[in-house]
PDB file of C-alpha atoms in Angstrom:
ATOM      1  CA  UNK A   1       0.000   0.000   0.000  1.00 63.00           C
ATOM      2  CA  UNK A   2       1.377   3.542  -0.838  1.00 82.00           C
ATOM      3  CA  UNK A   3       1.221   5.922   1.852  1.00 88.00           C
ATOM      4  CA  UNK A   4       1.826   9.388   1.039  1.00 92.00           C
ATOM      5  CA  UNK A   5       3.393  12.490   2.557  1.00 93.00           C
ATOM      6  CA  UNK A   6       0.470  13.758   4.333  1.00 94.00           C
ATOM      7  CA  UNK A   7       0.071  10.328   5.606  1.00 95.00           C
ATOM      8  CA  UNK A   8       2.991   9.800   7.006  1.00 94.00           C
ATOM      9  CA  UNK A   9       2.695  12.844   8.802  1.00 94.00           C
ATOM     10  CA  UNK A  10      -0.559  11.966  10.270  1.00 95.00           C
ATOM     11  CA  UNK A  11       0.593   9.100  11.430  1.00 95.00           C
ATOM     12  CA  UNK A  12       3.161  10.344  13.539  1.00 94.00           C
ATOM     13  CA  UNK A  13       0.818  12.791  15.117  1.00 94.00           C
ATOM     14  CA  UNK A  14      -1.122   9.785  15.983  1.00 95.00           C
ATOM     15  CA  UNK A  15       2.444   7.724  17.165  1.00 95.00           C
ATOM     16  CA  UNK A  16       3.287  10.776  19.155  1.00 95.00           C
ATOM     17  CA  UNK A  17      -0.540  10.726  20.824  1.00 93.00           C
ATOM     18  CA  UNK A  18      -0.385   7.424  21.716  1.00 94.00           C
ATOM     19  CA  UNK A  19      -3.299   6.783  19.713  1.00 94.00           C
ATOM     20  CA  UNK A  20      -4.154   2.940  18.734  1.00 95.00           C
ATOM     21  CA  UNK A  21      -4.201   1.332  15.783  1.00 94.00           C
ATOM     22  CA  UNK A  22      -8.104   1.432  15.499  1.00 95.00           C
ATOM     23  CA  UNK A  23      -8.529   5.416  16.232  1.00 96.00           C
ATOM     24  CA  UNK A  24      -5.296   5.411  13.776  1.00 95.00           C
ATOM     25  CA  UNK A  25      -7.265   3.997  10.666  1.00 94.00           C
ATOM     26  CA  UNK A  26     -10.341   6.110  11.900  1.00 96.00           C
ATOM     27  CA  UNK A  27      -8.069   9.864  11.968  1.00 96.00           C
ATOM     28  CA  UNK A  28      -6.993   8.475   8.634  1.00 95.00           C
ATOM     29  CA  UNK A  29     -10.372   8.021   7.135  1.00 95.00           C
ATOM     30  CA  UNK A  30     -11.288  11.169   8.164  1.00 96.00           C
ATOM     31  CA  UNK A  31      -8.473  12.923   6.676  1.00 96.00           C
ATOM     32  CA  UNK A  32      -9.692  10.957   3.449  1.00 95.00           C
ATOM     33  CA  UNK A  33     -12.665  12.406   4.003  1.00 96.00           C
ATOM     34  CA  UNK A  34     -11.578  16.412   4.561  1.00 96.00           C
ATOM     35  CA  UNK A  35      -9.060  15.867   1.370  1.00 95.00           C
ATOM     36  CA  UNK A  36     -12.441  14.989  -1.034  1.00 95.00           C
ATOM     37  CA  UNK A  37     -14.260  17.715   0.254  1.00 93.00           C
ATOM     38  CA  UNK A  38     -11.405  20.170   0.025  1.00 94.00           C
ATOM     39  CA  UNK A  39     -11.014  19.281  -3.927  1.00 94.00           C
ATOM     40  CA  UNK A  40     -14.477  19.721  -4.159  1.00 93.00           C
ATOM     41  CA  UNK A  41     -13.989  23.473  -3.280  1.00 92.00           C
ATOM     42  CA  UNK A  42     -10.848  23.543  -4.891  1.00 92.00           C
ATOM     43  CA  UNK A  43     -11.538  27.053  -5.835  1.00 91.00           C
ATOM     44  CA  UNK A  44     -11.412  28.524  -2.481  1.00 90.00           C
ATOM     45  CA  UNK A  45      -8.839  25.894  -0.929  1.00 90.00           C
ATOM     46  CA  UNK A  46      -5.926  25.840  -3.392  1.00 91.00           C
ATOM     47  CA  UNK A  47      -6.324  29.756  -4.414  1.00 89.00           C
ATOM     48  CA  UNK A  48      -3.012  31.655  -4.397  1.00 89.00           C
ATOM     49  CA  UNK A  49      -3.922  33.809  -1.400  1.00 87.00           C
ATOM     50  CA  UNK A  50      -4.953  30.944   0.714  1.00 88.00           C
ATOM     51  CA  UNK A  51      -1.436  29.884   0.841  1.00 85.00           C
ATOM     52  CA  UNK A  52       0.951  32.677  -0.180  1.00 87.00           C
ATOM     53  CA  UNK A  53       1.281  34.237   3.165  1.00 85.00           C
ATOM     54  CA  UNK A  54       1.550  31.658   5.087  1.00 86.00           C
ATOM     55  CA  UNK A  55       4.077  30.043   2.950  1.00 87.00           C
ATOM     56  CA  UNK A  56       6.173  32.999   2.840  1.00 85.00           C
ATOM     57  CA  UNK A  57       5.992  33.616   6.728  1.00 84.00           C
ATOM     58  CA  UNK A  58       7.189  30.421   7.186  1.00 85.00           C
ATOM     59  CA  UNK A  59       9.722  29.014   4.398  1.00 83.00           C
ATOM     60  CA  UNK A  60      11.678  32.596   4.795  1.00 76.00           C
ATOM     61  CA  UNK A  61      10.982  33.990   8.282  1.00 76.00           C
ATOM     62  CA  UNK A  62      10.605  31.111  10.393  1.00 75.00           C
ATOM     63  CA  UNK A  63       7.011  31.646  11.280  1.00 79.00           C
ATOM     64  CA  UNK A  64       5.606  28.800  13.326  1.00 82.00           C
ATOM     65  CA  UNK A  65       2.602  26.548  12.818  1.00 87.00           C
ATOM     66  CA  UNK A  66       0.288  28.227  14.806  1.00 89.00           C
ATOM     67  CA  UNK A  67       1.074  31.309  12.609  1.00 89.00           C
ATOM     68  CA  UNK A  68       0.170  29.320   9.681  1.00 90.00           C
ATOM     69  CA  UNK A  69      -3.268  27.993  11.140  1.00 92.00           C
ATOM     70  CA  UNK A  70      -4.485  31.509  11.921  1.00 92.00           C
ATOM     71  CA  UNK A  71      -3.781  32.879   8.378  1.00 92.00           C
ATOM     72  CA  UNK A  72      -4.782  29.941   6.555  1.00 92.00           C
ATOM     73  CA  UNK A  73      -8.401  30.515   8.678  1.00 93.00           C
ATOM     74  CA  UNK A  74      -8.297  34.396   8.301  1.00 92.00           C
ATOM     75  CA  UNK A  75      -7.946  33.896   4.077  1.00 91.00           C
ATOM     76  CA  UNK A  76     -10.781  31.230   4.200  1.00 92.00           C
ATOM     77  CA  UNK A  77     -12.678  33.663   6.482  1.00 91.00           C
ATOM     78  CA  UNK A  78     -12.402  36.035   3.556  1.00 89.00           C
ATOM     79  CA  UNK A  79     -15.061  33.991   1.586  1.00 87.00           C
ATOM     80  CA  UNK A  80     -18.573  35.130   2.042  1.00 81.00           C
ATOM     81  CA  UNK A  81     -20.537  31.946   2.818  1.00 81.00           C
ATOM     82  CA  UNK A  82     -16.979  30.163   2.882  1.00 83.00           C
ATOM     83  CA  UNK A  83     -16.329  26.232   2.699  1.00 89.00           C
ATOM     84  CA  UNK A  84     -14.637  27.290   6.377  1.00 93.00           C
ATOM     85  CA  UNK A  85     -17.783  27.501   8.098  1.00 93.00           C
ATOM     86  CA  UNK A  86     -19.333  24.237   7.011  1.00 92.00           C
ATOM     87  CA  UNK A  87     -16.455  22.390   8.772  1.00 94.00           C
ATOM     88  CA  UNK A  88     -15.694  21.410  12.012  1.00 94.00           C
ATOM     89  CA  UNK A  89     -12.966  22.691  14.683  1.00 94.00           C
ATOM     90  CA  UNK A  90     -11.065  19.033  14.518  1.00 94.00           C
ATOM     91  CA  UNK A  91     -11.208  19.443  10.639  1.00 95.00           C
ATOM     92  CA  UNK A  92      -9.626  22.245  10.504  1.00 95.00           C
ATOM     93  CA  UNK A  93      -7.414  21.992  12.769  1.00 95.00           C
ATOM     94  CA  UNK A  94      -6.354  18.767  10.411  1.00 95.00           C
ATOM     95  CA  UNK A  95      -6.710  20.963   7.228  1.00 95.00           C
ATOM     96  CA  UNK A  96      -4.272  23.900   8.184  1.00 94.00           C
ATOM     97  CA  UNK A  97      -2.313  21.100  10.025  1.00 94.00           C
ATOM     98  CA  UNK A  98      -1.849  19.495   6.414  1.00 94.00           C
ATOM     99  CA  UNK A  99      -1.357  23.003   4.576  1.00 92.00           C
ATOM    100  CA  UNK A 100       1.920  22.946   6.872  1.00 91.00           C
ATOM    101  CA  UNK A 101       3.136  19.964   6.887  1.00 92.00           C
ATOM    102  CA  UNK A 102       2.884  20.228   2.822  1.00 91.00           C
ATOM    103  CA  UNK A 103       5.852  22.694   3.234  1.00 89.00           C
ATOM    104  CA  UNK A 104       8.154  19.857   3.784  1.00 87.00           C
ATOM    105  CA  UNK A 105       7.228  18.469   0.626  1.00 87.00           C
ATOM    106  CA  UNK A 106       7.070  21.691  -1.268  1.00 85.00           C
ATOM    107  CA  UNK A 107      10.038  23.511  -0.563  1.00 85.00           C
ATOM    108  CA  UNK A 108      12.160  20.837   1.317  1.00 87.00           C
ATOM    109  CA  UNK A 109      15.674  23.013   1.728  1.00 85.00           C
ATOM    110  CA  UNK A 110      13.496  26.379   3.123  1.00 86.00           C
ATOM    111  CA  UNK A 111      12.613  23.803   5.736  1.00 87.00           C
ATOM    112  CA  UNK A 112      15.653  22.186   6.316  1.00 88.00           C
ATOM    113  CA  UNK A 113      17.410  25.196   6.846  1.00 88.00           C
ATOM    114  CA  UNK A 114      15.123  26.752   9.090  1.00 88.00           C
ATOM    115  CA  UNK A 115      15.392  23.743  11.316  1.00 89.00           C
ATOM    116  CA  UNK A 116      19.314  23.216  11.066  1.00 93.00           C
ATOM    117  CA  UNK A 117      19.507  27.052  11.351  1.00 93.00           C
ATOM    118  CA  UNK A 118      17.155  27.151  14.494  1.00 92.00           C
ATOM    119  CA  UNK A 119      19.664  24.367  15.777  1.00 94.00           C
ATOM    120  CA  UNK A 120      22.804  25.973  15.492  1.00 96.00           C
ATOM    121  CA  UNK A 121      22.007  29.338  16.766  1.00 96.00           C
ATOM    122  CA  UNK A 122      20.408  27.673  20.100  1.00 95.00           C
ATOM    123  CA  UNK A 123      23.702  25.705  20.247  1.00 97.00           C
ATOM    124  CA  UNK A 124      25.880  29.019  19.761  1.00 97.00           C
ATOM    125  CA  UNK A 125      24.230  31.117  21.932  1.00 96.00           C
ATOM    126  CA  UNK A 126      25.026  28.436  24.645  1.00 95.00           C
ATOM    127  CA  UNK A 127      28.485  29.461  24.224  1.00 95.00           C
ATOM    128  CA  UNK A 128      28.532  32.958  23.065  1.00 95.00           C
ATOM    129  CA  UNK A 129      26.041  36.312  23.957  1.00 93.00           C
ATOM    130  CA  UNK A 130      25.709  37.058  20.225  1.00 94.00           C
ATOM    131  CA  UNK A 131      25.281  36.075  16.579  1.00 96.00           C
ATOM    132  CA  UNK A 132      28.164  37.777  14.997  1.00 96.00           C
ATOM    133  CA  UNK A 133      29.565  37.289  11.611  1.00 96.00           C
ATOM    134  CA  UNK A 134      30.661  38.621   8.305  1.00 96.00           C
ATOM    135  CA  UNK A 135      28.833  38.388   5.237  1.00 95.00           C
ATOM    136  CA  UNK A 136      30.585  36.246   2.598  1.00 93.00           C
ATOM    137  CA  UNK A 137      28.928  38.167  -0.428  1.00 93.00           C
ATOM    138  CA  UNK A 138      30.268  41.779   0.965  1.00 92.00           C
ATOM    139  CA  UNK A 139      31.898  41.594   4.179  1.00 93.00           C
ATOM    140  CA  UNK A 140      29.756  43.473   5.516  1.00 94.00           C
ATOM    141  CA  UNK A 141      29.355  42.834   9.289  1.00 95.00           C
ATOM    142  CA  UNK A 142      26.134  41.169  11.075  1.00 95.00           C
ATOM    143  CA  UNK A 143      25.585  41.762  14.838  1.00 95.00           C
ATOM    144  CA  UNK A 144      22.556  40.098  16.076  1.00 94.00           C
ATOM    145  CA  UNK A 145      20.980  39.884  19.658  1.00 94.00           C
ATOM    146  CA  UNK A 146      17.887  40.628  21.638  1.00 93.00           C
ATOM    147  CA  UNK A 147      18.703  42.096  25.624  1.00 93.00           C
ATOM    148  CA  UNK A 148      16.448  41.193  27.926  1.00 92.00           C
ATOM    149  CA  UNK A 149      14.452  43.443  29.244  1.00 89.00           C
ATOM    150  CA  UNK A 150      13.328  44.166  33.104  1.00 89.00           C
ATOM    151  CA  UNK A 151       9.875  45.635  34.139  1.00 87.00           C
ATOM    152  CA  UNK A 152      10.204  49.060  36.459  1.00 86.00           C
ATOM    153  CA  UNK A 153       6.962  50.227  38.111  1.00 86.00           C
ATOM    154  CA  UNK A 154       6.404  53.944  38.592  1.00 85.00           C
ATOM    155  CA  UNK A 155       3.798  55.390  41.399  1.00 87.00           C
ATOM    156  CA  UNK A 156       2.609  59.287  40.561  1.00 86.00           C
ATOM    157  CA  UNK A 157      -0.244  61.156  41.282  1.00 87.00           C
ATOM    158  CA  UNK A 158      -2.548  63.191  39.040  1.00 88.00           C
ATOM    159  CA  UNK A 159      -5.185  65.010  40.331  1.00 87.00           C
ATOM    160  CA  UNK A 160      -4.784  64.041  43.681  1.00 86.00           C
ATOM    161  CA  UNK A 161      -4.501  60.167  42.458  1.00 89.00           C
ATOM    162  CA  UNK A 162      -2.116  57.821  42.248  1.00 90.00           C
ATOM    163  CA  UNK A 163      -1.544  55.825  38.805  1.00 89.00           C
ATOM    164  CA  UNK A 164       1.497  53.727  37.971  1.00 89.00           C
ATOM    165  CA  UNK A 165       3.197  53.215  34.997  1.00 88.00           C
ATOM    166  CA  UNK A 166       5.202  50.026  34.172  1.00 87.00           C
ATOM    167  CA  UNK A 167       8.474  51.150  31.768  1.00 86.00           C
ATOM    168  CA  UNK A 168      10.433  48.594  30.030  1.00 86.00           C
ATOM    169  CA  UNK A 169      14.251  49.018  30.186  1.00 85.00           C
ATOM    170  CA  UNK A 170      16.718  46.713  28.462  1.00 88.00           C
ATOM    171  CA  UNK A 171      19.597  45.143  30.382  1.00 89.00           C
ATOM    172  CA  UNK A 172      23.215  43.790  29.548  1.00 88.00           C
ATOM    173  CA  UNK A 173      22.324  40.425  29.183  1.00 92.00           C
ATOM    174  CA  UNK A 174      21.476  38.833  25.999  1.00 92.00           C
ATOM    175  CA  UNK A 175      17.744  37.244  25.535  1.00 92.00           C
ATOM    176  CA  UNK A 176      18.935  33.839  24.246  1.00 93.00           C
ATOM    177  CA  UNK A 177      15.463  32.404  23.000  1.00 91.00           C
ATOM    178  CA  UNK A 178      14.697  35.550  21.508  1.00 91.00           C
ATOM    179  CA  UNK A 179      17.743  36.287  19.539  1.00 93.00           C
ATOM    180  CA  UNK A 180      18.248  32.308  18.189  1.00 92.00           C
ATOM    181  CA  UNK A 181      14.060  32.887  17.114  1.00 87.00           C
ATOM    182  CA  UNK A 182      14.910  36.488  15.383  1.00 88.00           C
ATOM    183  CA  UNK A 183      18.079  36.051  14.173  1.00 91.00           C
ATOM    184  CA  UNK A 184      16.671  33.173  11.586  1.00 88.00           C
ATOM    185  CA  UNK A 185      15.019  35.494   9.518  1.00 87.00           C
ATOM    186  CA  UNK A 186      17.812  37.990   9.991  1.00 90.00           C
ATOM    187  CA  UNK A 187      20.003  35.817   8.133  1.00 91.00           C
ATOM    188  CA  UNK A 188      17.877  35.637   5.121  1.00 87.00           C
ATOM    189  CA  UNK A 189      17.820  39.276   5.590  1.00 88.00           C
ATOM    190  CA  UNK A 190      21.193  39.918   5.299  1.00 91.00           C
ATOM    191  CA  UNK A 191      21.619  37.629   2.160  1.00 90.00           C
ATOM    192  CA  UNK A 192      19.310  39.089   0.264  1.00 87.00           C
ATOM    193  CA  UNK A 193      20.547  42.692   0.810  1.00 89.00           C
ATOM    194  CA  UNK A 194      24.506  41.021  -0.066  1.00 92.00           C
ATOM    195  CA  UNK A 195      22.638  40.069  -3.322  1.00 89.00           C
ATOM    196  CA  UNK A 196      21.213  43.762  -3.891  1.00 89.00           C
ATOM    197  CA  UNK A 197      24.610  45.136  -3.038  1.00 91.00           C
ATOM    198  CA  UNK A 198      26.297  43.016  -5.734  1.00 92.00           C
ATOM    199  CA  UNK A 199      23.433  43.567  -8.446  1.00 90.00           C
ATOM    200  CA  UNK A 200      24.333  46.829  -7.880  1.00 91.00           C
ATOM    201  CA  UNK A 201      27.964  46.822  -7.907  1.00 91.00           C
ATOM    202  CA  UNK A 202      27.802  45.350 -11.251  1.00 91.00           C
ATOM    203  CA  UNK A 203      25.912  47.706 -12.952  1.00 88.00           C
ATOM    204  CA  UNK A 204      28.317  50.593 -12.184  1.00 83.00           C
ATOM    205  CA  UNK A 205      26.936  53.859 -12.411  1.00 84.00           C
ATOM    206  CA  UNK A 206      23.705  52.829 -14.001  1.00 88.00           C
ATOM    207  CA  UNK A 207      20.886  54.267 -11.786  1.00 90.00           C
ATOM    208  CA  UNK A 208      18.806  51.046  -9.741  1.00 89.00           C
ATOM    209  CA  UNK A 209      16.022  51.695  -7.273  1.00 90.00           C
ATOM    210  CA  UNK A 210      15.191  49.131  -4.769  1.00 83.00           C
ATOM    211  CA  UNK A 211      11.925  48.327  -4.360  1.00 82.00           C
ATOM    212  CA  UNK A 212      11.744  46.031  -1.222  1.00 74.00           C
ATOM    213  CA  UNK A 213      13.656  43.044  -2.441  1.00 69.00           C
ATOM    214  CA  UNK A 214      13.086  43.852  -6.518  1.00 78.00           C
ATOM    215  CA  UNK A 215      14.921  46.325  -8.731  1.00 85.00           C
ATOM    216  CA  UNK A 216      13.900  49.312 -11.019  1.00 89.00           C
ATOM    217  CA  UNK A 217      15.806  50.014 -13.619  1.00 90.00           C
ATOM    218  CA  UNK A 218      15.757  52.362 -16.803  1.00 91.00           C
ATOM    219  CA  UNK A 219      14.678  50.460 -20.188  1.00 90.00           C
ATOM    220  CA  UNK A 220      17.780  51.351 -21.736  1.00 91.00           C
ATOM    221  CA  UNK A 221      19.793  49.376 -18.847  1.00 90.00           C
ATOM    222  CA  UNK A 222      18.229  46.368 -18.812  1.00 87.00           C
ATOM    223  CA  UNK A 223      20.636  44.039 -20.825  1.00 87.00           C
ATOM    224  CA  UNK A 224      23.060  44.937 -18.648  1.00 88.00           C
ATOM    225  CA  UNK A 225      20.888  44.567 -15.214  1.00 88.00           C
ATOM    226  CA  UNK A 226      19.869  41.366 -16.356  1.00 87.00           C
ATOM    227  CA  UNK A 227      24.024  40.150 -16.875  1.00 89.00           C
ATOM    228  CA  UNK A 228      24.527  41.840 -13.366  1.00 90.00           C
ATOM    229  CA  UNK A 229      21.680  39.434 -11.887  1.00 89.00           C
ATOM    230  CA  UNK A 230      23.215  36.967 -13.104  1.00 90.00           C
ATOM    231  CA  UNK A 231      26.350  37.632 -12.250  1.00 91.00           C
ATOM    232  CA  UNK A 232      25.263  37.893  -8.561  1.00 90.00           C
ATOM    233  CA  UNK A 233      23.161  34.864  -8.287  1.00 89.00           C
ATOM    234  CA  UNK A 234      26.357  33.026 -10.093  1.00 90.00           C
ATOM    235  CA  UNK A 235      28.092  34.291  -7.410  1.00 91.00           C
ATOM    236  CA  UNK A 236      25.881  33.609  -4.118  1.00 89.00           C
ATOM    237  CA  UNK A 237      25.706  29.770  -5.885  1.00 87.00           C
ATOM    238  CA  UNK A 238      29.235  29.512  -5.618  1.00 88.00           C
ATOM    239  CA  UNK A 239      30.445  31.183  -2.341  1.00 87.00           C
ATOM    240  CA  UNK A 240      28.820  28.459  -0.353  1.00 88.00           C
ATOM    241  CA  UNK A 241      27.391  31.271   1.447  1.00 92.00           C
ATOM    242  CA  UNK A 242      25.572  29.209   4.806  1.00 93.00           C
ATOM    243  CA  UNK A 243      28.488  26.803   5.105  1.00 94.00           C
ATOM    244  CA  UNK A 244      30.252  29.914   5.431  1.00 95.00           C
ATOM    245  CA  UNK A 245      28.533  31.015   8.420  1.00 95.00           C
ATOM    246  CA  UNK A 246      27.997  27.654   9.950  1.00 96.00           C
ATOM    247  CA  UNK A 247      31.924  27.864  10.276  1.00 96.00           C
ATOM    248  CA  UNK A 248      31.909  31.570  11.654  1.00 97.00           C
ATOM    249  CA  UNK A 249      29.363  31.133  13.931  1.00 97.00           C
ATOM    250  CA  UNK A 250      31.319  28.085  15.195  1.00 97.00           C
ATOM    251  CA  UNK A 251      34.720  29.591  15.458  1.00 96.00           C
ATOM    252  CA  UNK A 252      36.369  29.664  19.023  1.00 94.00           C
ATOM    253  CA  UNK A 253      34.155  26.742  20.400  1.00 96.00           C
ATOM    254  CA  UNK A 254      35.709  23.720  20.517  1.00 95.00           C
ATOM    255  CA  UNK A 255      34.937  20.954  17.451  1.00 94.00           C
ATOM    256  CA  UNK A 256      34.446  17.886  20.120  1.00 95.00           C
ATOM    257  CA  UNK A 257      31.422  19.614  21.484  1.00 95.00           C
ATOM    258  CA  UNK A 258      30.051  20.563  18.178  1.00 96.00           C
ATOM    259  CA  UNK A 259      26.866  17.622  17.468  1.00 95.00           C
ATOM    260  CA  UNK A 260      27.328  15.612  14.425  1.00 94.00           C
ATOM    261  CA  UNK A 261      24.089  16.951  13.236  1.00 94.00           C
ATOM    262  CA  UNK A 262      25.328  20.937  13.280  1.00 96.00           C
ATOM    263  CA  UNK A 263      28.762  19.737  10.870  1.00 94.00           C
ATOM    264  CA  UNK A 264      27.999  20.334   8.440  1.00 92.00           C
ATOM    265  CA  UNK A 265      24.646  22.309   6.713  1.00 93.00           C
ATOM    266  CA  UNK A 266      21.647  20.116   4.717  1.00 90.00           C
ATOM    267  CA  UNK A 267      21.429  20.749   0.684  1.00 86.00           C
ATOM    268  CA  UNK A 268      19.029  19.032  -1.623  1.00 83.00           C
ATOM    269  CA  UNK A 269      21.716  18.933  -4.348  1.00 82.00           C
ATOM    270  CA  UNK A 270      18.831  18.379  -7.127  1.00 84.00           C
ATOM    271  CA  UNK A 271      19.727  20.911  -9.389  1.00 85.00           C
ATOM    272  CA  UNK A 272      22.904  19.800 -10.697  1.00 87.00           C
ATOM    273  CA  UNK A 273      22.680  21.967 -13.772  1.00 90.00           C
ATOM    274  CA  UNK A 274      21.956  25.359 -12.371  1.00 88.00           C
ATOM    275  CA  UNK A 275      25.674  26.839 -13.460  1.00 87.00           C
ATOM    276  CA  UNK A 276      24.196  26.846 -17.086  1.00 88.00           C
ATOM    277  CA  UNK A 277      20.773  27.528 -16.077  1.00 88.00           C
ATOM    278  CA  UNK A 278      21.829  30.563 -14.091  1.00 86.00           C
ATOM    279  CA  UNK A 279      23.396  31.786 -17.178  1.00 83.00           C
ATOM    280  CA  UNK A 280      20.041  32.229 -19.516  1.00 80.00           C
ATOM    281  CA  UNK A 281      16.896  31.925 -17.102  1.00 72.00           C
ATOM    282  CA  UNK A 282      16.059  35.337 -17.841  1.00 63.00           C
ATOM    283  CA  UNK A 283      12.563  35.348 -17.535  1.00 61.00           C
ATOM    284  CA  UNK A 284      13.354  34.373 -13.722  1.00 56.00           C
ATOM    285  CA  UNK A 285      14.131  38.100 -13.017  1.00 55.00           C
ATOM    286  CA  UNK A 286      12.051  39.813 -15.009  1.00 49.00           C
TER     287      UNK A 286
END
């Protein structure tokens, strides 16, 4: 029997539950179930808005799974007389449940490197107060970190009575959960605005706007823009750019306490022809 990936998936929810064998087959059938009446309104399920948020929150910025769940619901809200409503709480807590567990399936190294990323930082930050490296696309520098913060009350009176006022101050010491949770995201951050800086470099003293993470450019530049792009994304291919940091962010603690698992960083290694591809895919920047 074939079992597929949203299968699987359920099945180890139903492992990790303790479930049995007979309440197995039954959460099984009625994810059987919740799949046909999904495809039957396909429309509203599989339309680009449904997912694009959610799958953008969490491939690049390491949004969790509850973040997923409450967009996936808010998008499906958006329907008047939606196929939301005629469903109940356990299904859709299995529906949004599948839409991110899909993820793994659909863009398998965004996940992977959220997870190994999530990993290492937690392991750093055991040994050092901040994420600190230098960008291998333009050495520029990266400081990350998140203080923690302590809670000061403060008693006044106005008009004869007395209100208090609770002010946030930020200490010397370094929120570790926080900064290994926002310094995920950061990382992408930073990559993306090495690529910019390179794009740019290589167009010289052609005038670029950025527009959040795209490019204007005049018509009579665009040859050129488009040989700069790939240029850059040649580049970022070959500088090996989050084995890179894996070995700066390890520097200075010693290799025997570094897990096998944080070594070395997961690739898919599918596209084996992307040199040439690179070269004349165009249409992927345009």
């Amino acid at each position: 029997m074939n079992i597929n990936h949203l299968q699987l998936k359920l099945i180890e929810s139903c492992r990790n539950k303790k479930l049995s064998v007979e309440q197995t087959l039954s959460t099984l059938i009625a994810q059987r179930d919740l799949c046909i009446k999904m495809s039957e309104h396909a429309d509203e399920v599989f339309a680009r808005k449904t997912f694009k948020k959610s799958v953008m929150v969490i491939t690049n910025y390491g949004g969790t799974q509850r973040t997923s769940r409450q967009d996936v619901i808010s998008q499906l809200k958006s329907f008047e007389d939606g196929f939301i409503y005629s469903l109940t709480p356990s299904e859709i807590t299995m529906m949004t449940n599948m839409i991110f567990w899909s993820m793994e399936e659909g863009v398998p190294s965004a996940i992977k490197f959220l997870g190994y990323f999530r990993k290492l930082l937690a392991f750093v930050l055991k040994h050092k107060d901040v994420i600190e490296f230098v960008n291998p696309l333009n050495n520029f520098p990266v400081v990350l970190r998140v203080y923690e913060e302590e809670s000061i009350s403060l008693s006044y009176k106005v008009h004869g009575k007395t209100l208090t006022s609770r002010i946030n101050k930020k200490t010397s010491t370094t929120n570790k959960r926080k900064t290994t949770s926002s310094s995920v995201p950061s990382i992408i951050h930073s990559a993306d605005a090495a690529l910019l800086h390179l794009i740019k470099h290589g167009m010289l003293e052609a005038d670029m706007a950025y527009i959040h993470d795209s490019i204007g450019v005049h018509p009579n530049n665009i040859e050129s823009t488009k040989t700069a792009v790939t240029n850059s994304l040649l580049a970022v291919a070959k500088s090996e750019y989050f084995e890179n940091l894996k070995d700066q962010l390890l520097d200075g603690i010693p290799p025997e306490a570094v897990p096998d698992e944080l070594k070395h960083v997961p690739t898919e290694d599918t596209w084996d022809t992307w040199e040439e591809d690179l070269k004349t895919a165009y249409n992927a920047y345009m």
